[in-house]
PDB file of C-alpha atoms in Angstrom:
ATOM      1  CA  UNK I   1       0.008   0.010   0.036  1.00 45.00           C
ATOM      2  CA  UNK I   2       1.287   3.453  -0.915  1.00 53.00           C
ATOM      3  CA  UNK I   3       2.469   5.580   1.963  1.00 71.00           C
ATOM      4  CA  UNK I   4       0.267   8.702   1.995  1.00 80.00           C
ATOM      5  CA  UNK I   5       1.658  10.383   5.116  1.00 82.00           C
ATOM      6  CA  UNK I   6       3.180  13.313   3.277  1.00 81.00           C
ATOM      7  CA  UNK I   7       0.378  13.894   0.794  1.00 87.00           C
ATOM      8  CA  UNK I   8      -1.766  16.986   0.964  1.00 88.00           C
ATOM      9  CA  UNK I   9      -4.457  18.537  -1.287  1.00 92.00           C
ATOM     10  CA  UNK I  10      -2.851  20.814  -3.881  1.00 91.00           C
ATOM     11  CA  UNK I  11      -5.733  23.197  -4.612  1.00 93.00           C
ATOM     12  CA  UNK I  12      -9.236  24.240  -3.721  1.00 95.00           C
ATOM     13  CA  UNK I  13     -12.154  24.083  -6.203  1.00 95.00           C
ATOM     14  CA  UNK I  14     -15.574  25.618  -6.062  1.00 95.00           C
ATOM     15  CA  UNK I  15     -18.466  23.142  -5.541  1.00 94.00           C
ATOM     16  CA  UNK I  16     -20.273  25.083  -8.315  1.00 93.00           C
ATOM     17  CA  UNK I  17     -17.601  24.015 -10.744  1.00 92.00           C
ATOM     18  CA  UNK I  18     -17.173  20.468  -9.578  1.00 93.00           C
ATOM     19  CA  UNK I  19     -20.697  19.451  -8.541  1.00 93.00           C
ATOM     20  CA  UNK I  20     -22.867  22.204 -10.020  1.00 91.00           C
ATOM     21  CA  UNK I  21     -24.217  23.069  -6.558  1.00 92.00           C
ATOM     22  CA  UNK I  22     -25.475  26.523  -5.670  1.00 90.00           C
ATOM     23  CA  UNK I  23     -23.189  26.980  -2.609  1.00 90.00           C
ATOM     24  CA  UNK I  24     -20.276  29.305  -1.696  1.00 90.00           C
ATOM     25  CA  UNK I  25     -18.015  26.430  -0.697  1.00 92.00           C
ATOM     26  CA  UNK I  26     -14.481  25.542  -1.914  1.00 95.00           C
ATOM     27  CA  UNK I  27     -13.346  22.017  -1.358  1.00 96.00           C
ATOM     28  CA  UNK I  28      -9.744  20.673  -1.198  1.00 96.00           C
ATOM     29  CA  UNK I  29      -8.732  18.507  -4.163  1.00 96.00           C
ATOM     30  CA  UNK I  30      -5.717  16.228  -4.505  1.00 95.00           C
ATOM     31  CA  UNK I  31      -3.608  16.569  -7.645  1.00 91.00           C
ATOM     32  CA  UNK I  32      -2.891  12.874  -8.155  1.00 88.00           C
ATOM     33  CA  UNK I  33      -5.043   9.751  -7.946  1.00 90.00           C
ATOM     34  CA  UNK I  34      -3.806   7.254  -5.437  1.00 89.00           C
ATOM     35  CA  UNK I  35      -4.656   3.574  -5.605  1.00 91.00           C
ATOM     36  CA  UNK I  36      -7.031   4.142  -2.633  1.00 93.00           C
ATOM     37  CA  UNK I  37      -9.104   6.662  -4.581  1.00 95.00           C
ATOM     38  CA  UNK I  38     -12.430   5.099  -5.734  1.00 95.00           C
ATOM     39  CA  UNK I  39     -13.246   4.893  -9.393  1.00 94.00           C
ATOM     40  CA  UNK I  40     -15.544   7.634 -10.611  1.00 92.00           C
ATOM     41  CA  UNK I  41     -18.908   6.585 -12.026  1.00 88.00           C
ATOM     42  CA  UNK I  42     -19.891   9.145 -14.729  1.00 85.00           C
ATOM     43  CA  UNK I  43     -23.559   7.953 -14.513  1.00 76.00           C
ATOM     44  CA  UNK I  44     -23.879   8.525 -10.780  1.00 83.00           C
ATOM     45  CA  UNK I  45     -26.629  10.974  -9.731  1.00 83.00           C
ATOM     46  CA  UNK I  46     -25.851  13.108  -6.653  1.00 89.00           C
ATOM     47  CA  UNK I  47     -28.403  14.179  -4.082  1.00 90.00           C
ATOM     48  CA  UNK I  48     -27.703  17.944  -3.594  1.00 92.00           C
ATOM     49  CA  UNK I  49     -28.324  18.042   0.214  1.00 93.00           C
ATOM     50  CA  UNK I  50     -26.412  14.894   0.935  1.00 94.00           C
ATOM     51  CA  UNK I  51     -23.582  15.971  -1.325  1.00 95.00           C
ATOM     52  CA  UNK I  52     -23.309  19.273   0.548  1.00 96.00           C
ATOM     53  CA  UNK I  53     -23.199  17.379   3.833  1.00 96.00           C
ATOM     54  CA  UNK I  54     -20.377  15.143   2.593  1.00 97.00           C
ATOM     55  CA  UNK I  55     -18.491  18.104   1.167  1.00 97.00           C
ATOM     56  CA  UNK I  56     -18.748  19.884   4.479  1.00 96.00           C
ATOM     57  CA  UNK I  57     -17.170  16.817   6.065  1.00 96.00           C
ATOM     58  CA  UNK I  58     -14.282  16.990   3.603  1.00 96.00           C
ATOM     59  CA  UNK I  59     -13.862  20.763   3.749  1.00 96.00           C
ATOM     60  CA  UNK I  60     -14.400  21.539   7.433  1.00 94.00           C
ATOM     61  CA  UNK I  61     -13.420  18.164   8.962  1.00 93.00           C
ATOM     62  CA  UNK I  62     -16.987  17.413  10.150  1.00 93.00           C
ATOM     63  CA  UNK I  63     -17.955  13.911  11.249  1.00 93.00           C
ATOM     64  CA  UNK I  64     -20.739  12.922   8.866  1.00 94.00           C
ATOM     65  CA  UNK I  65     -23.259  10.043   9.302  1.00 92.00           C
ATOM     66  CA  UNK I  66     -25.532   9.144   6.387  1.00 92.00           C
ATOM     67  CA  UNK I  67     -28.760   7.246   7.267  1.00 89.00           C
ATOM     68  CA  UNK I  68     -31.231   5.668   4.827  1.00 84.00           C
ATOM     69  CA  UNK I  69     -32.887   2.497   3.649  1.00 79.00           C
ATOM     70  CA  UNK I  70     -30.873  -0.195   1.880  1.00 72.00           C
ATOM     71  CA  UNK I  71     -29.903   0.408  -1.730  1.00 73.00           C
ATOM     72  CA  UNK I  72     -30.107   4.182  -1.627  1.00 79.00           C
ATOM     73  CA  UNK I  73     -26.375   4.449  -2.296  1.00 83.00           C
ATOM     74  CA  UNK I  74     -25.145   5.839   1.031  1.00 89.00           C
ATOM     75  CA  UNK I  75     -21.612   4.464   0.880  1.00 90.00           C
ATOM     76  CA  UNK I  76     -21.375   4.922  -2.844  1.00 91.00           C
ATOM     77  CA  UNK I  77     -22.373   8.585  -2.451  1.00 94.00           C
ATOM     78  CA  UNK I  78     -19.327   9.226  -0.171  1.00 95.00           C
ATOM     79  CA  UNK I  79     -17.055   7.299  -2.470  1.00 96.00           C
ATOM     80  CA  UNK I  80     -18.245   9.147  -5.595  1.00 95.00           C
ATOM     81  CA  UNK I  81     -17.621  12.542  -3.900  1.00 97.00           C
ATOM     82  CA  UNK I  82     -14.138  11.269  -2.833  1.00 97.00           C
ATOM     83  CA  UNK I  83     -13.534  10.068  -6.387  1.00 96.00           C
ATOM     84  CA  UNK I  84     -13.999  13.604  -7.807  1.00 96.00           C
ATOM     85  CA  UNK I  85     -11.749  15.060  -5.162  1.00 97.00           C
ATOM     86  CA  UNK I  86      -9.031  12.401  -5.768  1.00 96.00           C
ATOM     87  CA  UNK I  87      -9.273  11.788  -2.006  1.00 96.00           C
ATOM     88  CA  UNK I  88      -7.967   8.387  -0.734  1.00 95.00           C
ATOM     89  CA  UNK I  89     -10.779   6.356   0.763  1.00 94.00           C
ATOM     90  CA  UNK I  90     -10.949   3.220   2.906  1.00 94.00           C
ATOM     91  CA  UNK I  91     -14.258   1.517   3.571  1.00 93.00           C
ATOM     92  CA  UNK I  92     -14.824  -0.906   6.512  1.00 90.00           C
ATOM     93  CA  UNK I  93     -17.912  -3.047   6.756  1.00 87.00           C
ATOM     94  CA  UNK I  94     -18.739  -3.320  10.466  1.00 82.00           C
ATOM     95  CA  UNK I  95     -20.059  -6.879  10.662  1.00 74.00           C
ATOM     96  CA  UNK I  96     -20.371  -8.681  13.969  1.00 68.00           C
ATOM     97  CA  UNK I  97     -16.948 -10.265  13.541  1.00 75.00           C
ATOM     98  CA  UNK I  98     -14.944  -7.032  13.517  1.00 80.00           C
ATOM     99  CA  UNK I  99     -13.130  -6.886  16.813  1.00 82.00           C
ATOM    100  CA  UNK I 100     -11.143  -4.305  18.764  1.00 81.00           C
ATOM    101  CA  UNK I 101      -7.941  -5.886  17.534  1.00 83.00           C
ATOM    102  CA  UNK I 102      -8.987  -5.486  13.939  1.00 82.00           C
ATOM    103  CA  UNK I 103      -9.459  -1.734  14.475  1.00 86.00           C
ATOM    104  CA  UNK I 104      -6.631  -0.978  16.872  1.00 85.00           C
ATOM    105  CA  UNK I 105      -3.985  -3.609  15.964  1.00 83.00           C
ATOM    106  CA  UNK I 106      -2.348  -6.637  17.561  1.00 80.00           C
ATOM    107  CA  UNK I 107       0.943  -8.329  18.221  1.00 72.00           C
ATOM    108  CA  UNK I 108       2.003 -10.686  15.437  1.00 78.00           C
ATOM    109  CA  UNK I 109       4.921 -13.098  15.045  1.00 78.00           C
ATOM    110  CA  UNK I 110       7.246 -12.239  12.124  1.00 78.00           C
ATOM    111  CA  UNK I 111      10.555 -13.558  10.806  1.00 79.00           C
ATOM    112  CA  UNK I 112      13.461 -11.149  10.978  1.00 79.00           C
ATOM    113  CA  UNK I 113      17.036 -12.337  10.231  1.00 78.00           C
ATOM    114  CA  UNK I 114      15.845 -15.877  10.464  1.00 79.00           C
ATOM    115  CA  UNK I 115      14.437 -15.357  13.912  1.00 81.00           C
ATOM    116  CA  UNK I 116      10.851 -15.247  15.081  1.00 82.00           C
ATOM    117  CA  UNK I 117      10.042 -11.949  16.842  1.00 82.00           C
ATOM    118  CA  UNK I 118       6.873 -10.334  18.095  1.00 80.00           C
ATOM    119  CA  UNK I 119       5.911  -7.069  16.503  1.00 77.00           C
ATOM    120  CA  UNK I 120       2.840  -4.837  16.856  1.00 77.00           C
ATOM    121  CA  UNK I 121       0.897  -4.607  13.601  1.00 79.00           C
ATOM    122  CA  UNK I 122      -1.280  -1.477  13.339  1.00 82.00           C
ATOM    123  CA  UNK I 123      -5.035  -1.826  12.782  1.00 85.00           C
ATOM    124  CA  UNK I 124      -6.941   0.200  10.209  1.00 88.00           C
ATOM    125  CA  UNK I 125      -7.794   3.047  12.566  1.00 89.00           C
ATOM    126  CA  UNK I 126      -4.274   4.142  13.554  1.00 89.00           C
ATOM    127  CA  UNK I 127      -3.143   3.524   9.962  1.00 91.00           C
ATOM    128  CA  UNK I 128      -5.826   5.821   8.562  1.00 91.00           C
ATOM    129  CA  UNK I 129      -5.362   8.449  11.333  1.00 91.00           C
ATOM    130  CA  UNK I 130      -1.796   9.050  10.283  1.00 91.00           C
ATOM    131  CA  UNK I 131      -2.805   9.674   6.589  1.00 92.00           C
ATOM    132  CA  UNK I 132      -5.065  11.942   4.471  1.00 95.00           C
ATOM    133  CA  UNK I 133      -7.692   9.216   4.217  1.00 95.00           C
ATOM    134  CA  UNK I 134     -11.502   9.296   4.316  1.00 96.00           C
ATOM    135  CA  UNK I 135     -12.341   6.393   6.592  1.00 94.00           C
ATOM    136  CA  UNK I 136     -15.882   5.073   6.054  1.00 94.00           C
ATOM    137  CA  UNK I 137     -17.560   2.855   8.673  1.00 90.00           C
ATOM    138  CA  UNK I 138     -20.153   1.011   6.611  1.00 89.00           C
ATOM    139  CA  UNK I 139     -23.268  -0.205   8.526  1.00 82.00           C
ATOM    140  CA  UNK I 140     -22.165   1.707  11.662  1.00 81.00           C
ATOM    141  CA  UNK I 141     -25.242   0.555  13.553  1.00 77.00           C
ATOM    142  CA  UNK I 142     -24.281  -3.167  13.044  1.00 76.00           C
ATOM    143  CA  UNK I 143     -20.992  -2.881  14.896  1.00 74.00           C
ATOM    144  CA  UNK I 144     -20.696  -4.464  18.278  1.00 76.00           C
ATOM    145  CA  UNK I 145     -21.318  -1.843  20.995  1.00 75.00           C
ATOM    146  CA  UNK I 146     -18.138  -2.800  23.020  1.00 75.00           C
ATOM    147  CA  UNK I 147     -16.048  -2.482  19.831  1.00 77.00           C
ATOM    148  CA  UNK I 148     -17.560   0.870  18.766  1.00 78.00           C
ATOM    149  CA  UNK I 149     -16.281   2.608  21.905  1.00 79.00           C
ATOM    150  CA  UNK I 150     -12.802   2.254  20.339  1.00 80.00           C
ATOM    151  CA  UNK I 151     -13.604   5.127  18.006  1.00 81.00           C
ATOM    152  CA  UNK I 152     -15.318   7.288  20.605  1.00 81.00           C
ATOM    153  CA  UNK I 153     -12.384   9.735  20.958  1.00 78.00           C
ATOM    154  CA  UNK I 154     -11.715  10.190  17.220  1.00 83.00           C
ATOM    155  CA  UNK I 155     -15.332  11.165  16.680  1.00 83.00           C
ATOM    156  CA  UNK I 156     -14.455  14.478  18.206  1.00 78.00           C
ATOM    157  CA  UNK I 157     -12.825  16.958  15.808  1.00 69.00           C
ATOM    158  CA  UNK I 158      -9.007  16.639  16.067  1.00 70.00           C
ATOM    159  CA  UNK I 159      -9.513  13.937  18.716  1.00 77.00           C
ATOM    160  CA  UNK I 160      -6.321  11.980  19.415  1.00 82.00           C
ATOM    161  CA  UNK I 161      -6.163   8.214  19.551  1.00 84.00           C
ATOM    162  CA  UNK I 162      -4.335   6.354  22.289  1.00 79.00           C
ATOM    163  CA  UNK I 163      -2.564   3.050  21.585  1.00 80.00           C
ATOM    164  CA  UNK I 164      -2.493   1.533  25.070  1.00 73.00           C
ATOM    165  CA  UNK I 165      -0.393  -1.422  23.942  1.00 70.00           C
ATOM    166  CA  UNK I 166       2.301   0.941  22.587  1.00 73.00           C
ATOM    167  CA  UNK I 167       2.018   3.767  25.135  1.00 76.00           C
ATOM    168  CA  UNK I 168       1.495   6.064  22.133  1.00 81.00           C
ATOM    169  CA  UNK I 169      -0.829   8.913  21.378  1.00 86.00           C
ATOM    170  CA  UNK I 170      -1.668   9.459  17.678  1.00 87.00           C
ATOM    171  CA  UNK I 171      -2.623  12.937  16.471  1.00 89.00           C
ATOM    172  CA  UNK I 172      -4.797  12.720  13.340  1.00 91.00           C
ATOM    173  CA  UNK I 173      -3.429  13.874   9.970  1.00 92.00           C
ATOM    174  CA  UNK I 174      -4.793  17.372   9.069  1.00 93.00           C
ATOM    175  CA  UNK I 175      -6.687  15.768   6.190  1.00 94.00           C
ATOM    176  CA  UNK I 176      -7.963  12.644   7.875  1.00 94.00           C
ATOM    177  CA  UNK I 177     -11.736  12.511   7.522  1.00 95.00           C
ATOM    178  CA  UNK I 178     -14.347  10.164   9.120  1.00 93.00           C
ATOM    179  CA  UNK I 179     -17.739   9.145   7.672  1.00 95.00           C
ATOM    180  CA  UNK I 180     -20.293   6.383   8.457  1.00 91.00           C
ATOM    181  CA  UNK I 181     -23.472   4.968   7.013  1.00 90.00           C
ATOM    182  CA  UNK I 182     -26.366   3.356   8.837  1.00 87.00           C
ATOM    183  CA  UNK I 183     -29.801   1.894   8.010  1.00 80.00           C
ATOM    184  CA  UNK I 184     -31.162   3.208  11.285  1.00 69.00           C
ATOM    185  CA  UNK I 185     -30.329   6.203  13.391  1.00 59.00           C
ATOM    186  CA  UNK I 186     -28.927   4.167  16.257  1.00 48.00           C
ATOM    187  CA  UNK I 187     -32.320   2.924  17.426  1.00 52.00           C
ATOM    188  CA  UNK I 188     -31.904  -0.721  16.442  1.00 49.00           C
ATOM    189  CA  UNK I 189     -34.053  -3.104  14.409  1.00 47.00           C
ATOM    190  CA  UNK I 190     -37.384  -1.294  14.971  1.00 49.00           C
ATOM    191  CA  UNK I 191     -39.168  -2.418  11.822  1.00 48.00           C
ATOM    192  CA  UNK I 192     -37.759  -5.970  11.530  1.00 48.00           C
ATOM    193  CA  UNK I 193     -35.940  -5.148   8.297  1.00 51.00           C
ATOM    194  CA  UNK I 194     -32.380  -4.864   9.558  1.00 50.00           C
ATOM    195  CA  UNK I 195     -31.493  -7.840  11.740  1.00 44.00           C
ATOM    196  CA  UNK I 196     -28.124  -7.446  13.400  1.00 47.00           C
ATOM    197  CA  UNK I 197     -28.332  -3.688  13.940  1.00 52.00           C
ATOM    198  CA  UNK I 198     -27.697  -2.421  17.437  1.00 57.00           C
ATOM    199  CA  UNK I 199     -28.858   0.354  19.698  1.00 60.00           C
ATOM    200  CA  UNK I 200     -26.046   2.903  19.440  1.00 65.00           C
ATOM    201  CA  UNK I 201     -24.986   4.718  22.579  1.00 64.00           C
ATOM    202  CA  UNK I 202     -26.552   8.157  22.443  1.00 71.00           C
ATOM    203  CA  UNK I 203     -23.380   9.805  23.709  1.00 68.00           C
ATOM    204  CA  UNK I 204     -21.672   8.423  20.618  1.00 74.00           C
ATOM    205  CA  UNK I 205     -24.485   9.481  18.290  1.00 80.00           C
ATOM    206  CA  UNK I 206     -24.159  12.982  19.748  1.00 81.00           C
ATOM    207  CA  UNK I 207     -20.601  13.157  18.495  1.00 84.00           C
ATOM    208  CA  UNK I 208     -21.597  13.029  14.810  1.00 88.00           C
ATOM    209  CA  UNK I 209     -21.555  16.672  13.672  1.00 91.00           C
ATOM    210  CA  UNK I 210     -23.774  16.074  10.632  1.00 93.00           C
ATOM    211  CA  UNK I 211     -26.483  13.414  10.153  1.00 92.00           C
ATOM    212  CA  UNK I 212     -27.875  13.367   6.586  1.00 93.00           C
ATOM    213  CA  UNK I 213     -30.788  11.291   5.362  1.00 90.00           C
ATOM    214  CA  UNK I 214     -30.674   9.739   1.911  1.00 88.00           C
ATOM    215  CA  UNK I 215     -33.945   8.590   0.310  1.00 84.00           C
ATOM    216  CA  UNK I 216     -34.653   7.041  -3.007  1.00 83.00           C
ATOM    217  CA  UNK I 217     -34.215   9.152  -6.093  1.00 83.00           C
ATOM    218  CA  UNK I 218     -36.987  10.858  -8.121  1.00 87.00           C
ATOM    219  CA  UNK I 219     -38.310   8.658 -10.916  1.00 91.00           C
ATOM    220  CA  UNK I 220     -36.476  10.352 -13.851  1.00 92.00           C
ATOM    221  CA  UNK I 221     -33.188  10.262 -11.974  1.00 88.00           C
ATOM    222  CA  UNK I 222     -33.648   6.613 -11.217  1.00 91.00           C
ATOM    223  CA  UNK I 223     -34.500   5.826 -14.823  1.00 94.00           C
ATOM    224  CA  UNK I 224     -31.370   7.623 -16.025  1.00 90.00           C
ATOM    225  CA  UNK I 225     -29.140   5.685 -13.590  1.00 88.00           C
ATOM    226  CA  UNK I 226     -30.611   2.338 -14.713  1.00 92.00           C
ATOM    227  CA  UNK I 227     -30.162   3.320 -18.334  1.00 92.00           C
ATOM    228  CA  UNK I 228     -26.537   4.301 -17.583  1.00 88.00           C
ATOM    229  CA  UNK I 229     -25.927   0.850 -16.033  1.00 89.00           C
ATOM    230  CA  UNK I 230     -27.654  -1.001 -18.862  1.00 93.00           C
ATOM    231  CA  UNK I 231     -26.887   0.942 -22.073  1.00 92.00           C
ATOM    232  CA  UNK I 232     -29.072  -1.311 -24.166  1.00 94.00           C
ATOM    233  CA  UNK I 233     -32.080   0.476 -22.735  1.00 95.00           C
ATOM    234  CA  UNK I 234     -30.778   3.957 -23.314  1.00 92.00           C
ATOM    235  CA  UNK I 235     -33.148   4.640 -26.273  1.00 94.00           C
ATOM    236  CA  UNK I 236     -36.754   5.809 -26.144  1.00 94.00           C
ATOM    237  CA  UNK I 237     -38.169   2.275 -26.126  1.00 94.00           C
ATOM    238  CA  UNK I 238     -35.789   1.370 -23.318  1.00 95.00           C
ATOM    239  CA  UNK I 239     -36.836   4.550 -21.392  1.00 96.00           C
ATOM    240  CA  UNK I 240     -40.452   3.316 -21.530  1.00 96.00           C
ATOM    241  CA  UNK I 241     -39.526  -0.120 -20.251  1.00 97.00           C
ATOM    242  CA  UNK I 242     -37.365   1.199 -17.381  1.00 97.00           C
ATOM    243  CA  UNK I 243     -40.030   3.738 -16.481  1.00 96.00           C
ATOM    244  CA  UNK I 244     -42.513   0.899 -16.071  1.00 97.00           C
ATOM    245  CA  UNK I 245     -40.019  -1.021 -13.935  1.00 97.00           C
ATOM    246  CA  UNK I 246     -39.466   2.018 -11.747  1.00 96.00           C
ATOM    247  CA  UNK I 247     -43.279   2.266 -11.334  1.00 96.00           C
ATOM    248  CA  UNK I 248     -43.332  -1.277  -9.984  1.00 96.00           C
ATOM    249  CA  UNK I 249     -40.501  -0.412  -7.559  1.00 95.00           C
ATOM    250  CA  UNK I 250     -42.365   2.628  -6.348  1.00 94.00           C
ATOM    251  CA  UNK I 251     -45.485   0.485  -5.628  1.00 95.00           C
ATOM    252  CA  UNK I 252     -43.370  -1.917  -3.541  1.00 94.00           C
ATOM    253  CA  UNK I 253     -42.008   0.997  -1.560  1.00 90.00           C
ATOM    254  CA  UNK I 254     -45.463   2.450  -1.055  1.00 90.00           C
ATOM    255  CA  UNK I 255     -46.636  -1.033   0.048  1.00 90.00           C
ATOM    256  CA  UNK I 256     -43.777  -1.292   2.534  1.00 85.00           C
ATOM    257  CA  UNK I 257     -44.518   2.184   3.923  1.00 79.00           C
ATOM    258  CA  UNK I 258     -48.189   1.183   4.378  1.00 85.00           C
ATOM    259  CA  UNK I 259     -47.236  -2.025   6.144  1.00 83.00           C
ATOM    260  CA  UNK I 260     -48.568  -4.327   3.358  1.00 89.00           C
ATOM    261  CA  UNK I 261     -45.076  -5.676   2.463  1.00 88.00           C
ATOM    262  CA  UNK I 262     -42.129  -6.651   4.597  1.00 84.00           C
ATOM    263  CA  UNK I 263     -39.613  -5.890   1.815  1.00 86.00           C
ATOM    264  CA  UNK I 264     -39.218  -3.434  -0.986  1.00 87.00           C
ATOM    265  CA  UNK I 265     -37.364  -3.038  -4.276  1.00 91.00           C
ATOM    266  CA  UNK I 266     -34.155  -1.011  -3.837  1.00 88.00           C
ATOM    267  CA  UNK I 267     -32.381   0.725  -6.787  1.00 87.00           C
ATOM    268  CA  UNK I 268     -29.742  -2.032  -6.582  1.00 88.00           C
ATOM    269  CA  UNK I 269     -32.489  -4.655  -7.197  1.00 93.00           C
ATOM    270  CA  UNK I 270     -33.966  -2.478  -9.981  1.00 95.00           C
ATOM    271  CA  UNK I 271     -30.597  -2.430 -11.767  1.00 94.00           C
ATOM    272  CA  UNK I 272     -30.358  -6.214 -11.325  1.00 95.00           C
ATOM    273  CA  UNK I 273     -33.824  -6.561 -12.811  1.00 97.00           C
ATOM    274  CA  UNK I 274     -32.848  -4.560 -15.836  1.00 97.00           C
ATOM    275  CA  UNK I 275     -29.601  -6.484 -16.296  1.00 96.00           C
ATOM    276  CA  UNK I 276     -31.477  -9.829 -15.969  1.00 97.00           C
ATOM    277  CA  UNK I 277     -34.057  -8.644 -18.510  1.00 97.00           C
ATOM    278  CA  UNK I 278     -31.162  -8.068 -20.929  1.00 96.00           C
ATOM    279  CA  UNK I 279     -29.925 -11.582 -20.268  1.00 96.00           C
ATOM    280  CA  UNK I 280     -33.264 -13.496 -20.468  1.00 96.00           C
ATOM    281  CA  UNK I 281     -35.137 -11.176 -22.786  1.00 94.00           C
ATOM    282  CA  UNK I 282     -38.291 -11.442 -20.626  1.00 95.00           C
ATOM    283  CA  UNK I 283     -39.150  -8.768 -18.015  1.00 95.00           C
ATOM    284  CA  UNK I 284     -41.545 -11.132 -16.186  1.00 95.00           C
ATOM    285  CA  UNK I 285     -39.001 -13.932 -15.751  1.00 95.00           C
ATOM    286  CA  UNK I 286     -36.298 -11.413 -14.770  1.00 96.00           C
ATOM    287  CA  UNK I 287     -38.702  -9.833 -12.237  1.00 96.00           C
ATOM    288  CA  UNK I 288     -39.343 -13.220 -10.663  1.00 95.00           C
ATOM    289  CA  UNK I 289     -35.644 -14.066 -10.458  1.00 95.00           C
ATOM    290  CA  UNK I 290     -34.533 -10.611  -9.331  1.00 95.00           C
ATOM    291  CA  UNK I 291     -37.194  -9.739  -6.709  1.00 95.00           C
ATOM    292  CA  UNK I 292     -40.333 -11.815  -6.493  1.00 94.00           C
ATOM    293  CA  UNK I 293     -38.595 -14.941  -5.201  1.00 94.00           C
ATOM    294  CA  UNK I 294     -37.037 -12.881  -2.415  1.00 91.00           C
ATOM    295  CA  UNK I 295     -40.431 -11.895  -1.071  1.00 92.00           C
ATOM    296  CA  UNK I 296     -42.387 -13.696   1.669  1.00 90.00           C
ATOM    297  CA  UNK I 297     -44.526 -16.423   0.040  1.00 90.00           C
ATOM    298  CA  UNK I 298     -47.671 -14.846   1.548  1.00 90.00           C
ATOM    299  CA  UNK I 299     -46.857 -11.484  -0.087  1.00 92.00           C
ATOM    300  CA  UNK I 300     -45.941 -12.711  -3.573  1.00 92.00           C
ATOM    301  CA  UNK I 301     -49.500 -12.434  -4.821  1.00 92.00           C
ATOM    302  CA  UNK I 302     -49.676  -8.745  -3.919  1.00 93.00           C
ATOM    303  CA  UNK I 303     -46.277  -8.078  -5.499  1.00 94.00           C
ATOM    304  CA  UNK I 304     -47.459  -9.851  -8.650  1.00 94.00           C
ATOM    305  CA  UNK I 305     -50.465  -7.561  -8.659  1.00 94.00           C
ATOM    306  CA  UNK I 306     -48.133  -4.603  -8.687  1.00 95.00           C
ATOM    307  CA  UNK I 307     -46.441  -6.048 -11.732  1.00 95.00           C
ATOM    308  CA  UNK I 308     -49.785  -6.643 -13.417  1.00 94.00           C
ATOM    309  CA  UNK I 309     -50.892  -3.055 -12.824  1.00 94.00           C
ATOM    310  CA  UNK I 310     -47.808  -1.643 -14.480  1.00 96.00           C
ATOM    311  CA  UNK I 311     -47.123  -4.152 -17.255  1.00 95.00           C
ATOM    312  CA  UNK I 312     -50.697  -5.254 -17.930  1.00 93.00           C
ATOM    313  CA  UNK I 313     -49.459  -8.855 -17.768  1.00 91.00           C
ATOM    314  CA  UNK I 314     -50.684 -11.350 -15.222  1.00 90.00           C
ATOM    315  CA  UNK I 315     -48.280 -13.614 -13.340  1.00 89.00           C
ATOM    316  CA  UNK I 316     -49.176 -16.955 -11.829  1.00 82.00           C
ATOM    317  CA  UNK I 317     -48.722 -15.511  -8.364  1.00 75.00           C
ATOM    318  CA  UNK I 318     -51.478 -12.874  -8.891  1.00 68.00           C
ATOM    319  CA  UNK I 319     -53.839 -15.593 -10.019  1.00 60.00           C
ATOM    320  CA  UNK I 320     -53.146 -17.516  -6.788  1.00 57.00           C
ATOM    321  CA  UNK I 321     -54.004 -14.363  -4.842  1.00 51.00           C
ATOM    322  CA  UNK I 322     -57.373 -14.055  -6.550  1.00 54.00           C
ATOM    323  CA  UNK I 323     -58.211 -17.733  -5.919  1.00 50.00           C
ATOM    324  CA  UNK I 324     -57.298 -17.316  -2.249  1.00 52.00           C
ATOM    325  CA  UNK I 325     -59.613 -14.340  -1.930  1.00 52.00           C
ATOM    326  CA  UNK I 326     -62.573 -16.143  -3.504  1.00 48.00           C
TER     327      UNK I 326
END
């Protein structure tokens, strides 16, 4: 991995120029792209408010937490902003197996001059703190509560990090930045959708300077993204097909909000549906393989009804629903 310790942003660029946002904000930009910089997606559609929140994190060293339902592109949003700033970025998925040793570091046995010696190997937190890196804690509310207290101090602006094993205090690099994403706002699995999420200590939640909420995109923006991912449907006929698919997705989201469904179609699933339609040449079969088979068996009839309303084509599951209601 490239050593970034001595790297600094080389210039400041107006967000009007870089992101076409109506704001008087200049953001630091690195001159060269490091291997840690995410790849830029030219088809990505930015949410203006969330983009401003992320840019404030990069510019003013604010701690930014982005909350939203699955598939809204929370982590990708941060990465795509970083890609346009050439800002090195490291993303950690906080599953239940991430331990304090993974974050802080641990003693390891290495060979040196033919002899086995014990040496301390830094974890990702002290490594990132010493460098101009945007550290992203993905699924922040899924981290184990005892482990998450490790980062309590660095949530404060310019907060130092203490390596107890090494009797060492690390001061963060001037361009170290910290972000996180979460499906909930630290309140746990309230709706049954996100098993494994935890109640986050409110003293820790209070340390996030900015909490932004990312919802699903407007219909035309979502259509444009799907067309960008599946260029075969970039023409007028494809626009009509994708528009109908998005209409189905919107019905599932409305059904979820009303309590009729226990799952919904995210933009990620929508893109998979379009890609599978390209593969199989049949939107109905692709719909079944991409989303319908993931649904609760008792809810498949209702989901098939959504498909029938939009495509004017009846699936076997909607017929089963009618027979059950007779």
